XYZ file of C-alpha atoms in Angstrom:
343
model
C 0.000 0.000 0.000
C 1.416 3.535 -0.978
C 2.680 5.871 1.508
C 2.290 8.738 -1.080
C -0.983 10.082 0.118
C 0.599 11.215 3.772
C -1.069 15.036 4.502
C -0.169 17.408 6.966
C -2.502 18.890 9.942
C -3.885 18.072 13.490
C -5.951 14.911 14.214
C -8.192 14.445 17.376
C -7.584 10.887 18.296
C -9.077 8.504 21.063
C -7.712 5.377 21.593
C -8.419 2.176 20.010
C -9.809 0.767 22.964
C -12.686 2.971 22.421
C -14.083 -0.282 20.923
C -13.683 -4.449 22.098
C -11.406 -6.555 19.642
C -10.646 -9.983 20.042
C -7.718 -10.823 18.482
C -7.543 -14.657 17.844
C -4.728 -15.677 15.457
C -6.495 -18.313 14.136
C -9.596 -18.074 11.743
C -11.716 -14.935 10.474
C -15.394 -14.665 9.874
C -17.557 -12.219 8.064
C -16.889 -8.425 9.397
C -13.713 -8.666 10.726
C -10.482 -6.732 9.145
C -7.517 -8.677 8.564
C -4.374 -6.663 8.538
C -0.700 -7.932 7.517
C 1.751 -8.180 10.515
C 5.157 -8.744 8.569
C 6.811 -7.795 4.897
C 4.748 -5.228 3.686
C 2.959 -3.407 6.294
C -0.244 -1.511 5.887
C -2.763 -3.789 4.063
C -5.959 -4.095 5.581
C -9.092 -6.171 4.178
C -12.320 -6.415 5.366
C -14.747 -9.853 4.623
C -17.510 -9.111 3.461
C -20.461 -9.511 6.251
C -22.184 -13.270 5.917
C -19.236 -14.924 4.716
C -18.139 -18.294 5.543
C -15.183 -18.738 8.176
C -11.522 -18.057 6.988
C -8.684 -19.466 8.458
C -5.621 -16.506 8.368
C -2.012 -16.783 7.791
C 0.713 -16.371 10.383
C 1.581 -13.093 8.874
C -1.779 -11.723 9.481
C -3.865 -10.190 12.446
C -7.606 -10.640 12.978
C -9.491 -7.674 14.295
C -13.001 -8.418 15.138
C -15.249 -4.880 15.951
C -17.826 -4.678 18.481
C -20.441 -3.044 16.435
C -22.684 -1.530 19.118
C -19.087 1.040 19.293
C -17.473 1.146 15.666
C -18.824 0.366 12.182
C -16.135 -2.243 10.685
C -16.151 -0.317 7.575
C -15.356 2.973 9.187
C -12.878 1.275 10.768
C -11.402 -0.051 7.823
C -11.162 3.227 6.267
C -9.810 4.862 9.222
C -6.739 1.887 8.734
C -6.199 2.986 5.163
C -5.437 6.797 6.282
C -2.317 8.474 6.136
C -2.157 9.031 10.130
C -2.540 4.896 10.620
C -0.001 4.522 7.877
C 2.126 6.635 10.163
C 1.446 5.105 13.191
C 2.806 1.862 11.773
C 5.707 2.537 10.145
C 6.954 4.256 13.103
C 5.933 1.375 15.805
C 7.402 -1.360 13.285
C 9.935 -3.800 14.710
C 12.524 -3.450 11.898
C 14.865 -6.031 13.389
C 14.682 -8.779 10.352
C 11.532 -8.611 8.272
C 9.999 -5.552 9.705
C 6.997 -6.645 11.125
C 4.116 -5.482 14.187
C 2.914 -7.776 16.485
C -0.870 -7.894 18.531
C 0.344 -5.657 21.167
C 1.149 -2.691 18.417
C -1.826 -2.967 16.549
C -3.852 -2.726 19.497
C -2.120 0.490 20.697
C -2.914 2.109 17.247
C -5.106 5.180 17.544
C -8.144 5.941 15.060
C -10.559 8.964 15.328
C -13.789 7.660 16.908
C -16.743 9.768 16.289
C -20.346 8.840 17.415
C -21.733 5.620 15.790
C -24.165 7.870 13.230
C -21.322 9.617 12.159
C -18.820 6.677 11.511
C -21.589 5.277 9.369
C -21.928 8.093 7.500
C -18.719 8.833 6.555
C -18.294 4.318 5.809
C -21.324 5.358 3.350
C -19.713 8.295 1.650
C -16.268 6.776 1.505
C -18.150 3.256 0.436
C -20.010 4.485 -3.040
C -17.182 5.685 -4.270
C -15.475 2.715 -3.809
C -18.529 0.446 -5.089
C -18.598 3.122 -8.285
C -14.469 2.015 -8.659
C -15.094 -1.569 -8.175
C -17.937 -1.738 -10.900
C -15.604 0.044 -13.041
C -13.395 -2.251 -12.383
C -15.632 -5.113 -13.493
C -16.559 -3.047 -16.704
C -13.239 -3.210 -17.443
C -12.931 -6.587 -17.133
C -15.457 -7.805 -19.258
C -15.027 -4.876 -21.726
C -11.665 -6.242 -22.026
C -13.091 -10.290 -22.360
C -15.470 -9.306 -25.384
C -12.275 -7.644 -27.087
C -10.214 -11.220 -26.252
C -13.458 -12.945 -27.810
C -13.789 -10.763 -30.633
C -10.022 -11.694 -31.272
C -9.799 -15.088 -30.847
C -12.977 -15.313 -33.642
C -11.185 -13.403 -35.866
C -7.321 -15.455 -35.602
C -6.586 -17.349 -38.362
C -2.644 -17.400 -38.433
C 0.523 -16.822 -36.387
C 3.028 -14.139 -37.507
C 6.411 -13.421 -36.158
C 6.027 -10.409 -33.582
C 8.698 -8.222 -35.541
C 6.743 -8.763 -38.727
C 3.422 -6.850 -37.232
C 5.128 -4.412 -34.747
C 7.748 -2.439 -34.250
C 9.857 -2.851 -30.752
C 11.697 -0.865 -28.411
C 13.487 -2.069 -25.904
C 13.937 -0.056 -22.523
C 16.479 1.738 -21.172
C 16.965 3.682 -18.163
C 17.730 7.375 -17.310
C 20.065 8.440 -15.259
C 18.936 8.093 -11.562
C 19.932 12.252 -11.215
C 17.455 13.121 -14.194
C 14.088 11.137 -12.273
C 11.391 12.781 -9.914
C 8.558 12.558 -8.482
C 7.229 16.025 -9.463
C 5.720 15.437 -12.980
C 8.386 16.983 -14.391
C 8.905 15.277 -18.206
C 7.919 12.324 -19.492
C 6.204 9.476 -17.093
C 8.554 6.755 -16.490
C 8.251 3.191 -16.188
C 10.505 0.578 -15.138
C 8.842 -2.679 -14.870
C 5.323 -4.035 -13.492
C 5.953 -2.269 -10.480
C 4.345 0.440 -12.173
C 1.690 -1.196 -14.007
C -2.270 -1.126 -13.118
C -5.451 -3.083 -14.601
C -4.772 -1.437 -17.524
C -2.748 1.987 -17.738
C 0.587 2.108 -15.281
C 0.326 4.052 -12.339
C 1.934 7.685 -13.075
C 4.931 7.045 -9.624
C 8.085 8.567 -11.512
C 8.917 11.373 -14.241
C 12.175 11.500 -16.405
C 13.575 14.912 -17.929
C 16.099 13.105 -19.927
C 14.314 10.198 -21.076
C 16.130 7.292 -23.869
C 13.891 5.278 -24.706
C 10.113 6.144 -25.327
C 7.136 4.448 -26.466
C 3.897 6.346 -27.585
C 0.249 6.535 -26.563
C -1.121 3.565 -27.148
C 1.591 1.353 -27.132
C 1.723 -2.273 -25.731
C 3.924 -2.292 -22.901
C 5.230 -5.989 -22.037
C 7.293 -6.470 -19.180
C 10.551 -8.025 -20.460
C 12.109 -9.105 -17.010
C 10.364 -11.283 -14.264
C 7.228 -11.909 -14.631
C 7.890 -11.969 -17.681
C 4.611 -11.153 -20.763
C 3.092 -8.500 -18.006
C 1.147 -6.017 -20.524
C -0.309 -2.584 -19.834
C -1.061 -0.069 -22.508
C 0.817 3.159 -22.955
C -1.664 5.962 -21.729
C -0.008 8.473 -22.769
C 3.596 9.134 -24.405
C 6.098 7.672 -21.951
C 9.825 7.064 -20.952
C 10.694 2.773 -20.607
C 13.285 1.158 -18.886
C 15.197 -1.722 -18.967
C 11.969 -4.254 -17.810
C 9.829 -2.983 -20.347
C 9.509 -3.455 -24.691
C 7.299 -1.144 -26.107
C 5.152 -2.834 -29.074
C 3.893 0.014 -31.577
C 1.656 -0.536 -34.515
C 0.653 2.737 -36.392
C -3.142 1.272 -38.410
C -3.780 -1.501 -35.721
C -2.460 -0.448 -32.027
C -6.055 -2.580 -30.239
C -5.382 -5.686 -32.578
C -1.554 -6.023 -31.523
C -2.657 -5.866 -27.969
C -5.248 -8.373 -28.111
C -2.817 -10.266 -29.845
C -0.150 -9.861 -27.504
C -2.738 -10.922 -24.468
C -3.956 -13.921 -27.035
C -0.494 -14.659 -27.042
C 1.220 -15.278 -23.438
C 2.346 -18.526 -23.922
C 5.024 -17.544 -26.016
C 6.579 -16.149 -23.114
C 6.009 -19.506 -21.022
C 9.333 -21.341 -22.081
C 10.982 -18.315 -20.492
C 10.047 -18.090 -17.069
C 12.178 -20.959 -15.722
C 15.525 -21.775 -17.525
C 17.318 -22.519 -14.617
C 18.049 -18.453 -14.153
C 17.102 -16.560 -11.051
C 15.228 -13.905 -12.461
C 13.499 -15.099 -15.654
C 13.977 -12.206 -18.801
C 13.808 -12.084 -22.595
C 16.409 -9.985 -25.011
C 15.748 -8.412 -27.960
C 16.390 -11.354 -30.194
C 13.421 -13.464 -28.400
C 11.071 -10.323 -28.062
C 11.550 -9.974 -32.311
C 11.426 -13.797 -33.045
C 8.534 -14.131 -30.795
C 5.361 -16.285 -32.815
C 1.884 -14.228 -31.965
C -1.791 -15.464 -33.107
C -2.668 -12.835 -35.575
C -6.070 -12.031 -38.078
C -6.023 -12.182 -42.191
C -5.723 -8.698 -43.608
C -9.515 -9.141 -44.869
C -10.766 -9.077 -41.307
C -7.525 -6.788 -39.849
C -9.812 -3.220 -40.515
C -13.051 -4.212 -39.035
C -11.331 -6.055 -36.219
C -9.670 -2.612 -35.504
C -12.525 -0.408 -35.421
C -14.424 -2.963 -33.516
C -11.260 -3.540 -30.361
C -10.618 0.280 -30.507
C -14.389 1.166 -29.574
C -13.607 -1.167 -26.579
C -10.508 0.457 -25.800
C -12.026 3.987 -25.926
C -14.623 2.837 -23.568
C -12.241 1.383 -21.576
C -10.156 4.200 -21.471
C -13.143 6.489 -20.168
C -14.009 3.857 -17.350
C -10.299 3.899 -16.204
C -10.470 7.410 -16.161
C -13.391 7.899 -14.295
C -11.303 5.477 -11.631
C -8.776 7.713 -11.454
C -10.896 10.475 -10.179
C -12.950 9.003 -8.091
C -9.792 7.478 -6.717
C -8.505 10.876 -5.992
C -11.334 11.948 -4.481
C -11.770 8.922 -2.139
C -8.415 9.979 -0.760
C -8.399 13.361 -0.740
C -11.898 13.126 1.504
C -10.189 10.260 3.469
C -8.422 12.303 6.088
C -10.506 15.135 6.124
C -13.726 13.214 7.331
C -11.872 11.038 9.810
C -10.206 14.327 11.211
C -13.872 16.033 11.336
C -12.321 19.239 9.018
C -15.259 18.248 6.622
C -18.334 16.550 7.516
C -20.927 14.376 6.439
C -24.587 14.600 7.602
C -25.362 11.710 10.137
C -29.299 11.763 9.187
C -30.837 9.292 7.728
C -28.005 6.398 8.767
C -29.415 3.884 11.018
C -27.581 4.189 14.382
């Protein structure tokens, strides 16, 4: 979970004992919050209420709410803010794997309004997230019709080099990179890559190697196949290829997602981290359509793109909004009306 969203300001806490937790390592049922206790700190989930019994991993903590006090998805937000975030990477145990143990997480302070108002701001915080999530989903099976529509239309394997071009990534200089917005977006690998767009993280001023809007981007270095699409014209490094068609961009990705098992024989060769050079990235085979059907395919994959596009978009926004409103509801700077919510 990113630490990016930290704010400045003053918080009125009370302690987490404000409500009763019982904190059995063992199993999980429907309402409680797991959160992660070693390697990267900071996730929190919550099951959904009516859910069958999980059994949880030693690395994870079971927090169980007493709802007559706090609403378990107020609570969950309230572990997602910046001020929690804070809390626990400066009570971490960083001796070995840094990691928190019961007695930390139950000394972790959230704001605790009355039970009206937690539920109010839960609602607020929870449609945008349920407008994100179904997003999400349109994505997903926006993105299955265009892998249908492709997999009709195949009727022959080509050699990637003959239907793209490539560029392989290089990195910038480490002193020409921020985190400002300042040049081109820069990605290195899948660290940086989302559903279907990369996350903008780093900027280059001095960028070598670009690829264009549009582009495929295929991770070229453990895991390797990992695609995303360019959304916008970008900077690559040395874990990503950039595959660039001028007439048939939404074909060539399908193709390339039709395609992952090309990418199979190279993920274990007896090497630590698997990778691909140039020469296999050219001579790679890809499924591909006859150039009768190549136009209408097109038109047909980039409406699905464009709608995806708009749908990730919208995400984006009502991403930043969900976290922008995040700290100032739990603080009480900005607040929600409590009528109407079932207390």
């Amino acid at each position: 979970m990113s630490h990016g969203r930290f704010v400045s300001g003053d918080f009125v806490y009370v302690s987490q004992e404000k409500f009763e937790a019982d904190l059995s390592r063992n199993s999980a049922q429907g309402g409680d919050l797991i959160y992660t206790q070693r390697g990267t700190l900071g996730q929190v989930a919550l099951l959904p209420p009516g859910k069958e019994l999980h059994v949880i991993s030693q690395s994870q903590m079971r927090l169980r709410i007493d709802e007559a006090k706090a609403d378990p998805l107020y609570v969950y937000y309230a572990s997602t803010s910046p001020h929690f975030l804070w809390q626990i990477d400066n009570r971490a145990i960083s001796t070995g794997v840094p990691h928190i143990n019961l007695g930390i997480l139950g000394d972790l302070e959230i704001p605790l309004p009355s039970i009206a108002e937690q539920r109010a701001i839960a609602a607020t915080l929870g449609a945008l997230d349920d407008k994100i999530e179904s997003n999400r989903r349109a994505v997903t099976i926006a993105e299955q019709l265009g892998d249908a529509l492709f997999a009709a239309a195949a009727s022959e394997s080509r050699l990637l080099s003959d239907v793209a071009d490539i560029t392989m990534g290089s990195s910038p200089k480490g002193a020409d990179l921020n985190e400002d917005g300042d040049g081109l977006p820069f990605y290195q690998g899948t660290r940086d890559f989302g559903v279907r767009f990369p996350s903008l993280r780093v900027w280059t001023t001095a960028p070598v190697r670009t690829a264009a809007k549009s582009d495929t981007l295929m991770s070229v270095r453990a895991p390797v196949g990992e695609l995303n699409r360019a959304s916008a014209d970008c900077c690559i490094g040395r874990g990503v290829a950039a595959i660039h068609s001028d007439t048939h961009p939404s074909t060539l990705y399908y193709a390339m997602r039709s395609s992952s098992s090309a990418w199979e024989k190279f993920q274990g060769e007896g090497t630590v981290f698997a990778s691909v050079n140039k020469t296999d990235v050219h001579g790679a085979e890809i499924r591909w359509v006859g150039d009768g059907a190549l136009l209408e395919l097109e038109d047909k994959l980039r409406a699905i793109d464009a709608r995806i596009e708009s749908l990730e978009s919208e995400t984006q926004r009502l991403t930043a909004l969900r976290d922008a409103l995040l700290p100032e509801l739990l603080s009480g700077r900005m607040r929600v009306p409590a009528e109407g919510v079932a207390a």
